[in-house]
Coordinates of C-alpha atoms in Angstrom, one line a residue:
V1252 CA 27.4 48.7 10.4
A1253 CA 30.4 48.9 8.3
L1254 CA 31.5 52.5 7.2
G1255 CA 31.3 52.0 3.5
R1256 CA 31.4 54.5 0.6
E1257 CA 27.7 55.3 0.7
V1258 CA 27.8 56.1 4.4
G1259 CA 31.0 58.2 3.9
E1260 CA 29.5 60.2 1.1
K1261 CA 26.2 60.8 3.1
A1262 CA 28.3 62.0 6.1
R1263 CA 30.2 64.4 3.9
E1264 CA 26.9 65.7 2.4
L1265 CA 25.5 66.2 5.9
M1266 CA 28.8 68.2 7.0
M1267 CA 28.6 70.4 4.0
A1268 CA 24.9 71.0 4.2
G1269 CA 25.4 73.6 6.8
H1270 CA 24.9 71.8 10.1
P1271 CA 27.1 73.9 12.3
G1272 CA 29.5 72.0 14.6
L1273 CA 28.7 68.5 13.1
K1274 CA 31.9 66.5 13.5
P1275 CA 32.9 63.7 11.1
A1276 CA 32.2 60.9 13.7
D1277 CA 28.7 62.4 14.5
A1278 CA 28.0 62.8 10.7
C1279 CA 28.9 59.1 10.2
H1280 CA 26.4 58.0 13.0
L1281 CA 23.7 60.2 11.4
A1282 CA 24.4 58.9 7.9
T1283 CA 24.4 55.3 9.1
A1284 CA 21.0 55.9 10.8
L1285 CA 19.6 57.6 7.8
L1286 CA 20.7 54.9 5.3
T1287 CA 20.0 51.7 7.3
P1288 CA 16.6 50.2 6.7
G1289 CA 14.4 49.6 9.7
I1290 CA 16.1 52.3 11.9
E1291 CA 13.3 54.1 13.7
A1292 CA 15.4 56.4 15.9
L1293 CA 18.9 57.5 16.9
H1294 CA 19.4 57.5 20.6
T1295 CA 22.1 59.9 21.9
F1296 CA 23.0 62.1 24.8
D1297 CA 24.6 64.7 22.4
Q1298 CA 22.3 67.8 22.5
K1299 CA 23.7 69.0 19.1
L1300 CA 22.6 65.8 17.5
R1301 CA 19.2 65.9 19.3
N1302 CA 18.6 69.4 17.9
L1303 CA 18.4 67.8 14.4
D1304 CA 15.4 65.7 15.5
G1305 CA 12.9 65.5 12.7
Q1306 CA 15.0 67.6 10.4
L1307 CA 16.7 64.8 8.4
N1308 CA 14.8 62.3 6.2
K1309 CA 15.7 58.7 6.1
A1310 CA 16.0 56.8 2.8
D1311 CA 12.3 56.0 2.9
G1312 CA 11.6 59.8 3.1
T1313 CA 10.3 59.8 6.7
P1314 CA 12.0 62.0 9.3
L1315 CA 14.6 60.5 11.6
K1316 CA 13.7 60.7 15.3
I1317 CA 16.7 61.7 17.4
C1318 CA 16.2 61.4 21.2
L1319 CA 17.6 60.5 24.5
P1320 CA 18.2 56.8 25.3
D1321 CA 15.4 55.2 27.4
A1322 CA 16.9 55.2 30.9
A1323 CA 13.9 53.3 32.3
G1324 CA 14.8 50.1 30.4
P1325 CA 16.6 47.1 31.7
V1326 CA 20.2 47.6 32.8
P1327 CA 22.5 46.0 30.3
P1328 CA 24.5 43.1 31.9
L1329 CA 27.9 44.7 31.5
L1330 CA 26.8 47.8 33.4
G1331 CA 24.9 45.9 36.0
S1332 CA 27.7 43.9 37.3
G1333 CA 27.8 44.9 41.0
L1334 CA 27.5 48.7 40.3
Q1335 CA 24.8 50.1 42.4

């Protein structure tokens, strides 16, 4: 997703809203997830972001789920090439 004006402004809003330690790149990821239709969850290994689970509302007014990636899913081809 392109980082346009709307995402940039939402990212700035998130950083100024009192979320301690929220870095610009993280704010852009959150803003993108919040503004993109059809996004159900943001998957991340970053505990600081996961602490925001359910605290931020998407454009449709529902809370954004922020969780760990599903490690039980299939191994992506790039990562599965001979690495065991």
